[in-house]
Tab-separated table of C-alpha atoms and ligand atoms in Angstrom:
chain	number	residue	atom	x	y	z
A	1	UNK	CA	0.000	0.000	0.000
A	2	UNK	CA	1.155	3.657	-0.831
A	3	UNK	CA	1.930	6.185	1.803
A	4	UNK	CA	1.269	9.677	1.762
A	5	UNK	CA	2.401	12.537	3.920
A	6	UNK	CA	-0.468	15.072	3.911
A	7	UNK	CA	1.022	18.151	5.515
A	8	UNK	CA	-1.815	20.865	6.274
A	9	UNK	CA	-4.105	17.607	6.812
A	10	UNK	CA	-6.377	18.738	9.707
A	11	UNK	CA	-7.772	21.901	7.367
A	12	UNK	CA	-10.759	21.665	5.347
A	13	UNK	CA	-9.280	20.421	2.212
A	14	UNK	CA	-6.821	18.133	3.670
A	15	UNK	CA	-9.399	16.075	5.880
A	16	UNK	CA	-11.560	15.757	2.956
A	17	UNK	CA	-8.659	14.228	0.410
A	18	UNK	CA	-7.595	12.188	3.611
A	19	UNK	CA	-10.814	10.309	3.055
A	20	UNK	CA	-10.523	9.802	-0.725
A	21	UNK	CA	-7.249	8.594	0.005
A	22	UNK	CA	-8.228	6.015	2.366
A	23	UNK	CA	-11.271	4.988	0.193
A	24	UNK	CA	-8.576	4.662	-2.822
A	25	UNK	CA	-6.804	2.449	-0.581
A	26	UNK	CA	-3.698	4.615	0.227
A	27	UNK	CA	-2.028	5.261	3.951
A	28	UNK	CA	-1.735	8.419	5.102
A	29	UNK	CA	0.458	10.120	7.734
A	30	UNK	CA	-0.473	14.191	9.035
A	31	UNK	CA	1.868	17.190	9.810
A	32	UNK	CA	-0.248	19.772	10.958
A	33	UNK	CA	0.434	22.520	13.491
A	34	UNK	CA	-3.309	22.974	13.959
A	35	UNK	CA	-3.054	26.822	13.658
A	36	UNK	CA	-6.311	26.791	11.825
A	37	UNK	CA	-7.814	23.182	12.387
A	38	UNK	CA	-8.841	21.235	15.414
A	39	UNK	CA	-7.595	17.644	16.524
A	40	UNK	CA	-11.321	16.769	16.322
A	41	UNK	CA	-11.577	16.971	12.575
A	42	UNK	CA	-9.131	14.326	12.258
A	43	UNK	CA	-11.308	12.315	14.482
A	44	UNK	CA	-13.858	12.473	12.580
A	45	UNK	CA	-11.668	11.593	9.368
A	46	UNK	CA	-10.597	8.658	10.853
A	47	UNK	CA	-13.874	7.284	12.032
A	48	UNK	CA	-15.276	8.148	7.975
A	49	UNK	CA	-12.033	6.185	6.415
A	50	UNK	CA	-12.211	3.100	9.032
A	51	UNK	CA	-8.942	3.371	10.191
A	52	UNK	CA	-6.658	5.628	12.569
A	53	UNK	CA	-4.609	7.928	10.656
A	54	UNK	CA	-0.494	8.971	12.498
A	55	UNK	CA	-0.650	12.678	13.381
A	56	UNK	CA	2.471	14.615	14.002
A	57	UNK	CA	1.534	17.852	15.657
A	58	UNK	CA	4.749	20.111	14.374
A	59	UNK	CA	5.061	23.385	12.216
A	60	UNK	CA	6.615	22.418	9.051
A	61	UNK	CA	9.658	24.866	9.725
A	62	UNK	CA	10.783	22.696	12.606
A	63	UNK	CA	13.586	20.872	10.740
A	64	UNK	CA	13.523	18.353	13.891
A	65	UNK	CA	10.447	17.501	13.592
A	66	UNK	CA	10.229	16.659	9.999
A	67	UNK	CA	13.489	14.539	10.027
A	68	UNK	CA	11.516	12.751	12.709
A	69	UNK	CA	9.121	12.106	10.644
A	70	UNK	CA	10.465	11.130	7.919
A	71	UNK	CA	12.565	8.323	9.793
A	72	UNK	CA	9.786	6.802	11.060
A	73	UNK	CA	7.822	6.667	7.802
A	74	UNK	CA	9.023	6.078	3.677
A	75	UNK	CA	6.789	7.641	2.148
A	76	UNK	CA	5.825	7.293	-1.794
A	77	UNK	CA	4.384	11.059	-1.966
A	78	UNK	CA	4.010	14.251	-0.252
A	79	UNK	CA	0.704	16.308	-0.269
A	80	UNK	CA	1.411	20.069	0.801
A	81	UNK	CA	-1.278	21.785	2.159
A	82	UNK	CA	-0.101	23.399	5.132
A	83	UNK	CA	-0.208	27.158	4.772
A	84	UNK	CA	-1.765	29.964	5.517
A	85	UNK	CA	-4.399	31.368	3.110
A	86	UNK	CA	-6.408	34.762	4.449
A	87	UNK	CA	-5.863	37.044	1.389
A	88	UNK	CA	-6.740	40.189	3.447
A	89	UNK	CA	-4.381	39.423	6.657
A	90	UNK	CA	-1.621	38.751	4.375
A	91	UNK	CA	-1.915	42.002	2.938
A	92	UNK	CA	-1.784	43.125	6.802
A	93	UNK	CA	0.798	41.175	7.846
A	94	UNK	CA	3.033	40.179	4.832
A	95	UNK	CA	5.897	38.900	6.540
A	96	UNK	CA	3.332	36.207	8.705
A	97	UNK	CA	2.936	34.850	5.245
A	98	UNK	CA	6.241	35.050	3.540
A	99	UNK	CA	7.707	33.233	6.730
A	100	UNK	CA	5.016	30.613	6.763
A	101	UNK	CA	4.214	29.493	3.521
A	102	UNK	CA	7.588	29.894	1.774
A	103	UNK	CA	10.517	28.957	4.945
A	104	UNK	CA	7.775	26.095	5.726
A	105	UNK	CA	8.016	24.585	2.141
A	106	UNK	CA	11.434	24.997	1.747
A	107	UNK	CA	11.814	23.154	4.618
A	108	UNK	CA	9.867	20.479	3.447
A	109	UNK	CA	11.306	20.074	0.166
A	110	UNK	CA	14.479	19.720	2.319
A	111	UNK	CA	13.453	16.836	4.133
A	112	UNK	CA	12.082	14.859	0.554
A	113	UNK	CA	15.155	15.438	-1.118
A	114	UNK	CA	17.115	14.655	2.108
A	115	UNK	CA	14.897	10.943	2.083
A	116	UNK	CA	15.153	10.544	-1.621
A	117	UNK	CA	11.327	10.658	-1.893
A	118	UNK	CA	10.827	13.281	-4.630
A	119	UNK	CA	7.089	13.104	-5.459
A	120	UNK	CA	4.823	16.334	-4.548
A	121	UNK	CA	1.246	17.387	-4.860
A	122	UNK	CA	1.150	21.281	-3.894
A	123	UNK	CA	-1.733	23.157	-3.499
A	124	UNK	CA	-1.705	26.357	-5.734
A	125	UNK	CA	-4.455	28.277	-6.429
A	126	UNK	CA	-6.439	30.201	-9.076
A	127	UNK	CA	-5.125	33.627	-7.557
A	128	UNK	CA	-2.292	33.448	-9.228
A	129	UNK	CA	-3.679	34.330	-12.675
A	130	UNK	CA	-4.341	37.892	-10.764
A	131	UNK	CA	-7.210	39.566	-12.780
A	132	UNK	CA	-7.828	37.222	-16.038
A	133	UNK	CA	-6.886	38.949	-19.278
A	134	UNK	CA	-9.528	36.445	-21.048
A	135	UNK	CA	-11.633	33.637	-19.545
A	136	UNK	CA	-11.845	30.618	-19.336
A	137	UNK	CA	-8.286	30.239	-17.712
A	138	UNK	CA	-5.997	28.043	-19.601
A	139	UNK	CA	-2.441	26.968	-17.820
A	140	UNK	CA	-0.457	29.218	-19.938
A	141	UNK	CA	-2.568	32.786	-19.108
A	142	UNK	CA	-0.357	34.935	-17.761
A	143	UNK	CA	0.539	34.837	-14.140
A	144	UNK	CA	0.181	37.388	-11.197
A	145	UNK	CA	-0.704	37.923	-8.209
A	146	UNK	CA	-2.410	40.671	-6.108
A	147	UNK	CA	-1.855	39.717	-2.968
A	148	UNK	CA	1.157	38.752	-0.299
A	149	UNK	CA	-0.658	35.149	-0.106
A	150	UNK	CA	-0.961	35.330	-3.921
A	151	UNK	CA	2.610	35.962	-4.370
A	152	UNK	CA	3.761	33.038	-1.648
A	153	UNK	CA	1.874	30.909	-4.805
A	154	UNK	CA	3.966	31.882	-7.068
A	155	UNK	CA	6.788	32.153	-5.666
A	156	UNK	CA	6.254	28.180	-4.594
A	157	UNK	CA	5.557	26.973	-8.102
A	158	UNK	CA	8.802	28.969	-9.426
A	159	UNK	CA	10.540	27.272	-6.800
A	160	UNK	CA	9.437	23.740	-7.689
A	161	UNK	CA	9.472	24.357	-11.768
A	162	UNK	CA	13.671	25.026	-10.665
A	163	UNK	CA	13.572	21.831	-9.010
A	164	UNK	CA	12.509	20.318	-11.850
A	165	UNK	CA	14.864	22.294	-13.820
A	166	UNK	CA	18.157	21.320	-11.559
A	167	UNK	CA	16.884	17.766	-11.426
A	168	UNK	CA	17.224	17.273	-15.362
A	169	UNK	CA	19.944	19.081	-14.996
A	170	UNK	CA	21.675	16.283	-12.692
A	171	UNK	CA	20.224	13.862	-15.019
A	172	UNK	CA	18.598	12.063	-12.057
A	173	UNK	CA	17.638	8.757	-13.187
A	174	UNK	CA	13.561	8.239	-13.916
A	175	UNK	CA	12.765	6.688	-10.260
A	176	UNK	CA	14.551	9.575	-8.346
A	177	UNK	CA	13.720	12.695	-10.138
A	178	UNK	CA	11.177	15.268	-9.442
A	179	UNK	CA	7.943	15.147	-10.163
A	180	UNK	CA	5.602	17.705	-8.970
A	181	UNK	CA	1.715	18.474	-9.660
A	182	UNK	CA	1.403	22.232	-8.796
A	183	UNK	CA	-2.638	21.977	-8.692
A	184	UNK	CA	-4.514	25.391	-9.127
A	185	UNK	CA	-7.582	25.464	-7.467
A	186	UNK	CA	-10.446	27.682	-8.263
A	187	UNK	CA	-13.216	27.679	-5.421
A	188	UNK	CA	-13.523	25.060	-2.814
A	189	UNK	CA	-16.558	24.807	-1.501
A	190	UNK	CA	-19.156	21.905	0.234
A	191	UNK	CA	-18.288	18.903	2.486
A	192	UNK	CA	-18.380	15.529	3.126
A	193	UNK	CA	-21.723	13.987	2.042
A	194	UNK	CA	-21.912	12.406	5.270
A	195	UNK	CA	-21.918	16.044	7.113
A	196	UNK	CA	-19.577	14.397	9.903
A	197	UNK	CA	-16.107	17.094	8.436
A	198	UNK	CA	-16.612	20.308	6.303
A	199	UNK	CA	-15.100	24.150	6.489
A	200	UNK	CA	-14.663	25.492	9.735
A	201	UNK	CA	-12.985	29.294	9.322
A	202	UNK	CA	-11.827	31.109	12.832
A	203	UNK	CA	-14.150	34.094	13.471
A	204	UNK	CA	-15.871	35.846	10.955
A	205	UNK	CA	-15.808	33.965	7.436
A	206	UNK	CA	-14.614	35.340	4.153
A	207	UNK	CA	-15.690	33.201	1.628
A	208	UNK	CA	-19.375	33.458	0.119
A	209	UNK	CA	-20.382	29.788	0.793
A	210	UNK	CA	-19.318	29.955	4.973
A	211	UNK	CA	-20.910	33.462	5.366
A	212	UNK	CA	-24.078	32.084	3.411
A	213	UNK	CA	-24.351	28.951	5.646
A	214	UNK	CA	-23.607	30.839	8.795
A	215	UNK	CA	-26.632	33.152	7.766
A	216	UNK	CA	-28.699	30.266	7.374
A	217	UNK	CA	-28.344	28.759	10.041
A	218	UNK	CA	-28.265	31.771	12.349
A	219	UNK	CA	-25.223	32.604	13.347
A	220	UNK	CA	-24.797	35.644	11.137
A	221	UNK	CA	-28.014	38.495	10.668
A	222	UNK	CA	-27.606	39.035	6.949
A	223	UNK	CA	-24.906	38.563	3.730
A	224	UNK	CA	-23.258	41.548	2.340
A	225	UNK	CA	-22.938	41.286	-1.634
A	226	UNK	CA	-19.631	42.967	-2.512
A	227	UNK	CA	-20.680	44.858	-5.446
A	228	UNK	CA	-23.749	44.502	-8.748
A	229	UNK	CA	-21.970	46.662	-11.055
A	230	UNK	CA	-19.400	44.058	-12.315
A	231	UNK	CA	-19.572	43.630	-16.096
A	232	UNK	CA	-21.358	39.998	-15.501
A	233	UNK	CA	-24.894	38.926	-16.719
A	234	UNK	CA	-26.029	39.825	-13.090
A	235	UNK	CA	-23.575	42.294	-11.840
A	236	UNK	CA	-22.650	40.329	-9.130
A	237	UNK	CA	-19.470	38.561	-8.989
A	238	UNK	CA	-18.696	35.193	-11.194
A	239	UNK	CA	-16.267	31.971	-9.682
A	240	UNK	CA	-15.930	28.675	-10.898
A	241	UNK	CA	-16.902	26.605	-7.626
A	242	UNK	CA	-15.644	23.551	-7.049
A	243	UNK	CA	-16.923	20.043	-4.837
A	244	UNK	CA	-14.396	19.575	-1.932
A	245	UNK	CA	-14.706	16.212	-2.534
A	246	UNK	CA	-14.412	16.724	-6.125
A	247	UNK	CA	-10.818	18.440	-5.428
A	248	UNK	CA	-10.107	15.608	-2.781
A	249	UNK	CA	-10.680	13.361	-5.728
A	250	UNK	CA	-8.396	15.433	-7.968
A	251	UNK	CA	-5.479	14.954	-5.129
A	252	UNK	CA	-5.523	11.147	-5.679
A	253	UNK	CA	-5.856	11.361	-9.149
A	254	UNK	CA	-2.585	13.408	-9.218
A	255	UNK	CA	-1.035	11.328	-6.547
A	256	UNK	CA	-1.294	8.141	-9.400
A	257	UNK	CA	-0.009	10.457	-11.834
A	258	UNK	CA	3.252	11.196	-9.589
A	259	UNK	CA	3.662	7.511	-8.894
A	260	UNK	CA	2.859	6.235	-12.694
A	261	UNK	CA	6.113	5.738	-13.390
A	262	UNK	CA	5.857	4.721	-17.139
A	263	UNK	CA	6.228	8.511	-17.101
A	264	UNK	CA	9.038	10.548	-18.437
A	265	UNK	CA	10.684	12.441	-15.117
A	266	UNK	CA	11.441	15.317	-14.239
A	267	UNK	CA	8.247	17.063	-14.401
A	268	UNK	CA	6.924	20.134	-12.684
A	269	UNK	CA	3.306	20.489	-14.239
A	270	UNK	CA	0.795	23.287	-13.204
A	271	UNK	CA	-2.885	22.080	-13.596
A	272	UNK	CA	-6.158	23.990	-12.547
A	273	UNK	CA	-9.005	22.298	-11.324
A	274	UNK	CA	-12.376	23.935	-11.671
A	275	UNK	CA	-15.624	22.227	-12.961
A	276	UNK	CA	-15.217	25.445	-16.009
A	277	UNK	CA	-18.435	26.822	-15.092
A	278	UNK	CA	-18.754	30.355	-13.685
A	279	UNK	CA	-21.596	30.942	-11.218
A	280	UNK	CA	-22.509	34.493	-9.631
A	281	UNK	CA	-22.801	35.390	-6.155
A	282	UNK	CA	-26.858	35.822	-7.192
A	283	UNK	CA	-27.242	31.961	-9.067
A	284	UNK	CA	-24.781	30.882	-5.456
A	285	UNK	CA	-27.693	32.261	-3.074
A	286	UNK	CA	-30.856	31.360	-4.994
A	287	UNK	CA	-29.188	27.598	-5.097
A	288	UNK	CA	-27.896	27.756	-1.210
A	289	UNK	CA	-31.873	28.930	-0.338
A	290	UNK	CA	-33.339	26.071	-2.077
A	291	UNK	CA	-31.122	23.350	-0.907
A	292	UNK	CA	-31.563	24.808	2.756
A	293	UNK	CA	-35.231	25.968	2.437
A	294	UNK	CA	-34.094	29.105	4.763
A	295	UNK	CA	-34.422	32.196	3.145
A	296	UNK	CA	-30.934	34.463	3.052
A	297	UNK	CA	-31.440	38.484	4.009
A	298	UNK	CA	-29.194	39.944	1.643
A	299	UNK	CA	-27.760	43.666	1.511
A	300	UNK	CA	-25.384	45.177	-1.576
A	301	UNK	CA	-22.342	46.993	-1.147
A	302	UNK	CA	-19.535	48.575	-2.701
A	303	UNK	CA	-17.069	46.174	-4.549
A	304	UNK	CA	-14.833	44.357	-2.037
A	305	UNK	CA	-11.397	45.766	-2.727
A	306	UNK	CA	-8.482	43.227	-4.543
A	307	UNK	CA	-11.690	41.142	-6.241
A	308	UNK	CA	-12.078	40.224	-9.913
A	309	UNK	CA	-15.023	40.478	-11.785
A	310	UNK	CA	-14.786	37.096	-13.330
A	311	UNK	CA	-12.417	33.769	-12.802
A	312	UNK	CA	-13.304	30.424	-14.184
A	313	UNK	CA	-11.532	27.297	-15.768
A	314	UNK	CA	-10.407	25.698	-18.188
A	315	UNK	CA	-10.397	22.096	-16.790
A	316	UNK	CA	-8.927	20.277	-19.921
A	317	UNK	CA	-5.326	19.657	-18.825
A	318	UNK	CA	-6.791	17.665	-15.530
A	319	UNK	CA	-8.866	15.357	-18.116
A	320	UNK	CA	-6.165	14.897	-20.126
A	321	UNK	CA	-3.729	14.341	-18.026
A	322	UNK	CA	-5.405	13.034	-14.823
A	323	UNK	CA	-8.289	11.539	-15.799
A	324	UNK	CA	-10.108	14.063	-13.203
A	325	UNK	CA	-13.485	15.956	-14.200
A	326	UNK	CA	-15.683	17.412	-11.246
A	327	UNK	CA	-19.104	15.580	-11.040
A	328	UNK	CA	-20.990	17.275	-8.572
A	329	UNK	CA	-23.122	20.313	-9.817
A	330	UNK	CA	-23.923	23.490	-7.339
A	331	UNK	CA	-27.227	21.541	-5.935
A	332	UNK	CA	-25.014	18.833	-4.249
A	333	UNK	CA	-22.492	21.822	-3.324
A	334	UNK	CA	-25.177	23.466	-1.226
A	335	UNK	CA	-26.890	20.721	0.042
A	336	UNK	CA	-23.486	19.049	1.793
A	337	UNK	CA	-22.369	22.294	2.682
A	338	UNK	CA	-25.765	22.843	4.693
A	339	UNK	CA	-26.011	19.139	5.448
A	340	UNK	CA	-22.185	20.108	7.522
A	341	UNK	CA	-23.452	23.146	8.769
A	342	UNK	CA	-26.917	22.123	10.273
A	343	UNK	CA	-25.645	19.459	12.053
A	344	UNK	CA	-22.623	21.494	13.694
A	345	UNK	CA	-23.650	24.683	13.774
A	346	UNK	CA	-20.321	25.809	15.803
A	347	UNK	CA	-18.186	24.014	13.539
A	348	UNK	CA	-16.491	21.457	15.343
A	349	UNK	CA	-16.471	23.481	18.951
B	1	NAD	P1	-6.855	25.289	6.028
B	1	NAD	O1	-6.361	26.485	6.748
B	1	NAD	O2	-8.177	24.730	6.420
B	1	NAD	O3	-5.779	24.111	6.161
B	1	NAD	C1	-4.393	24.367	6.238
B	1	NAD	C2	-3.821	23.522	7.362
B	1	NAD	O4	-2.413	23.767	7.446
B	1	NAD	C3	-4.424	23.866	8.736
B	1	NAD	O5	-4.834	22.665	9.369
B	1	NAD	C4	-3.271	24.528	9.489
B	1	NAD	O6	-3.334	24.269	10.885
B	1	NAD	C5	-2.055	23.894	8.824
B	1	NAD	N1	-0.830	24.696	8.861
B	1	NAD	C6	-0.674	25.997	8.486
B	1	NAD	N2	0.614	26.372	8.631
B	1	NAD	C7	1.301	25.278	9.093
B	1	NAD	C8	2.664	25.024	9.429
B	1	NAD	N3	3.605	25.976	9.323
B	1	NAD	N4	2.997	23.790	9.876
B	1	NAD	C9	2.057	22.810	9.994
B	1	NAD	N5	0.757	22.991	9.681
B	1	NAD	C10	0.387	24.212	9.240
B	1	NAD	O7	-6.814	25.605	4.462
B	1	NAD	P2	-7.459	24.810	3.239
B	1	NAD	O8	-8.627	25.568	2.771
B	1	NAD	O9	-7.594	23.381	3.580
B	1	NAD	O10	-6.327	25.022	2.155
B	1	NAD	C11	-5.276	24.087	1.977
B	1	NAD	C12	-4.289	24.651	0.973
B	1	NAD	O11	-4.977	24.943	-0.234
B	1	NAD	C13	-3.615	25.942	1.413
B	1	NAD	O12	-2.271	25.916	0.998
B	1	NAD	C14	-4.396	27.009	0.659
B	1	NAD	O13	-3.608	28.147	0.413
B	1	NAD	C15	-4.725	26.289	-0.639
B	1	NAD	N6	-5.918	26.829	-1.317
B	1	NAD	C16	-7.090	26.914	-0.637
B	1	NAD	C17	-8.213	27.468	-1.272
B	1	NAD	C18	-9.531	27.613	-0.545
B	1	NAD	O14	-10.376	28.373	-1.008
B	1	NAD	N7	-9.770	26.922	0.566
B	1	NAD	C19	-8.116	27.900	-2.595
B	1	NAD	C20	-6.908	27.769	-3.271
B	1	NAD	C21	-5.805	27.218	-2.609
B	2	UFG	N1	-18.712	37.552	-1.788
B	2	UFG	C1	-19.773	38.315	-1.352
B	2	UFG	N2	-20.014	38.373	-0.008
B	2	UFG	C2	-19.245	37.721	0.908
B	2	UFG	C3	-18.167	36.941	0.446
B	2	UFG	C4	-17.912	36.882	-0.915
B	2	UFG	O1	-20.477	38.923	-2.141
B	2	UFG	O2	-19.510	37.837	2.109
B	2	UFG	C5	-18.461	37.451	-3.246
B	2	UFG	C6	-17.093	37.970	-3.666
B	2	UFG	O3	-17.158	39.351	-3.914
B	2	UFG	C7	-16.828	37.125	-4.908
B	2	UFG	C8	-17.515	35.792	-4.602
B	2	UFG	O4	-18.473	36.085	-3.583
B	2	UFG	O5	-17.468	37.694	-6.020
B	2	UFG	C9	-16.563	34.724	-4.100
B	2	UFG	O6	-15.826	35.228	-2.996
B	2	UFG	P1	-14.935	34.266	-2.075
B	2	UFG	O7	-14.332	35.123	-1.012
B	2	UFG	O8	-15.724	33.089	-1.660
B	2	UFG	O9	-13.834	33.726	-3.077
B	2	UFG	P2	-12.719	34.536	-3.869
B	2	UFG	O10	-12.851	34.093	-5.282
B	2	UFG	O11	-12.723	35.961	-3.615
B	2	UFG	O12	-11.414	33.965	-3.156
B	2	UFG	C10	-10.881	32.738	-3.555
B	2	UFG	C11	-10.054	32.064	-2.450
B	2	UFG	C12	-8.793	32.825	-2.185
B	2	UFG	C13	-8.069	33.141	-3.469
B	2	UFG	C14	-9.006	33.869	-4.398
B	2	UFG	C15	-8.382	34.241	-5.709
B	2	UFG	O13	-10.791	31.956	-1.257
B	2	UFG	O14	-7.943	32.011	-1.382
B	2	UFG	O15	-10.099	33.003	-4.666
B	2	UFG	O16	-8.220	33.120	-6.514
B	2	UFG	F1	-6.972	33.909	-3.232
């Protein structure tokens, strides 16, 4: 059986691909520092995939700690979620980010090349196409970013396109040279069909589909729509959502792609997944209203600064190259999100 490290695997995307992976049949081992996750999530994952799952509780910048880790374990592939991703506090506090998101990966990559296991699934993300020149978003659209947490993005993916780069260079042979799936998500949202693990943002949320569930379930009095004057068929804004569990299903698709080794290595690929559809905030709350049969108070504001009008996929590569396409529509998306949020209304607390 194939193990996985899963760094970043008590968050909400992590315990969700944590349970495709055991349904696929892999192992999985956890770094996570739980700075934004609770130990009970990974409860919960572990009584969905039937089996216990290792958790180290370390920051990924603790050398020590990783070394540790990967003595104990060989793993076949690393999945690297950890990180921190709140676009407006990283525009606060830039250096929180830089130090966390780039020292913690470097670290990491460290510790694989250190071990000789070279295989790495790394969670991108659709902000660094900054504001689309034309939609939908192929691979090659120029890149950018807008943000301190957008730039920690790209700076990653340059990072691992030079490992790439220095591994061909070396001529490492097929079995120990890079091969990295930068994946490029557009917007996670949902949970578990079961409702037992789904999002769980600190505080206030600031994503659409947490602030629309916390509405309707009542914690939160109404939803503010950041701006109806964007040049979309409603005015409102347009993202391609995306199943969780769709995603999570992306992760071991791309985790068979690093390990199929009748595949030419070194590779550093960049793939977005998105379902290619673009949905506006408007279609988002008339669908979360049905599937919860609560109605959403709603008031408009001004444009929410840094946003883009528009931002969908173009999913291609992942079919072509995975063998991934998203199934689940926006019903099912609303549905399991309120399924989650019904059912634990404070989150896991
Ligand atoms: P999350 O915050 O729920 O999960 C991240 C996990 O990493 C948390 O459990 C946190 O405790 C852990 N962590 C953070 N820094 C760490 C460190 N230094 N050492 C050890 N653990 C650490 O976030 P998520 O939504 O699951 O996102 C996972 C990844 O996907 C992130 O890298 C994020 O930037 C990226 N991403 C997320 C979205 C989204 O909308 N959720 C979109 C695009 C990309
Ligand atoms: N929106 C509202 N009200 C809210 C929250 C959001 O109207 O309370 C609108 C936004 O203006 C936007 C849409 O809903 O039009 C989606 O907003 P989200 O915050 O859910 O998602 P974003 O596309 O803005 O952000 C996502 C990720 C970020 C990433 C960014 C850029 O959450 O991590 O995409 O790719 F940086």
């Amino acid at each position: 059986m194939s193990k996985i490290l899963v760094t970043g695997g008590a968050g909400y995307i992590g315990t969700h691909t944590l349970v495709a992976l055991a349904e696929a049949g892999f192992e999985s081992v956890v770094i996570d520092d739980f700075s934004n996750s609770k130990p009970e999530a990974l409860r919960r994952v572990s009584a969905l995939a039937g089996r216990e799952i290792p958790v180290m509780r370390a920051d990924l910048r603790d050398a020590e700690a990783l070394r540790r880790t990967f003595s104990e374990h060989t793993f076949d592939a690393v999945i690297h979620f950890a990180g921190l991703k709140a676009v407006g506090e990283s525009v606060r506090i830039p250096l929180r980010y830089y130090d966390n998101n780039l020292v913690s990966t470097v670290r990491l990559l460290e510790a694989m090349e250190e071990h000789g296991c070279r295989r790495l699934v790394f969670s991108s993300s659709a902000t660094v196409y900054g504001d689309p020149a034309s939609l939908p978003l192929r691979e090659e659209a120029p890149l950018s970013a807008t943000s301190p947490y957008g730039r920690t993005k790209l700076m990653i993916e340059e990072m691992l396109r030079d490992l790439a780069r220095a591994s061909a260079l070396k001529n490492d042979p097929p079995e120990g040279a890079w091969r990295i799936d930068a994946l490029r998500y557009f917007n996670p949202v949902g949970a578990h069909e079961s409702g037992q693990i789904g999002e769980d943002p600190n505080g206030v949320p600031n994503n659409l589909f947490p602030y629309l569930s916390q509405v309707a379930v009542g914690r939160l009095p109404e939803l503010t729509v950041y701006g109806s004057d964007y040049p979309t068929p409603d005015g409102t804004g347009v993202r391609d959502y995306l199943h969780v569990m769709d995603l999570a299903e992306g992760h071991v698709a791309a985790v068979r792609h690093l390990l199929d080794e009748s595949l030419p290595a070194p590779f550093a690929e960049a793939i977005n997944l998105g379902t290619g559809s673009g949905i506006s905030v408007v279609q988002a709350i008339r669908a979360f209203e049905s599937a919860s049969g609560k109605s959403i108070p709603v008031r408009v504001s001004e444009r929410r600064p840094g946003d883009v009008a528009a931002c969908y996929a173009d999913p291609s590569k992942a079919a072509r190259m995975l063998g991934w396409t998203a199934r689940r529509n926006l019903a099912a998306m609303c549905e399991d999100t309120w399924r989650w949020q019904s059912r634990n209304p404070s989150g896991y607390a």
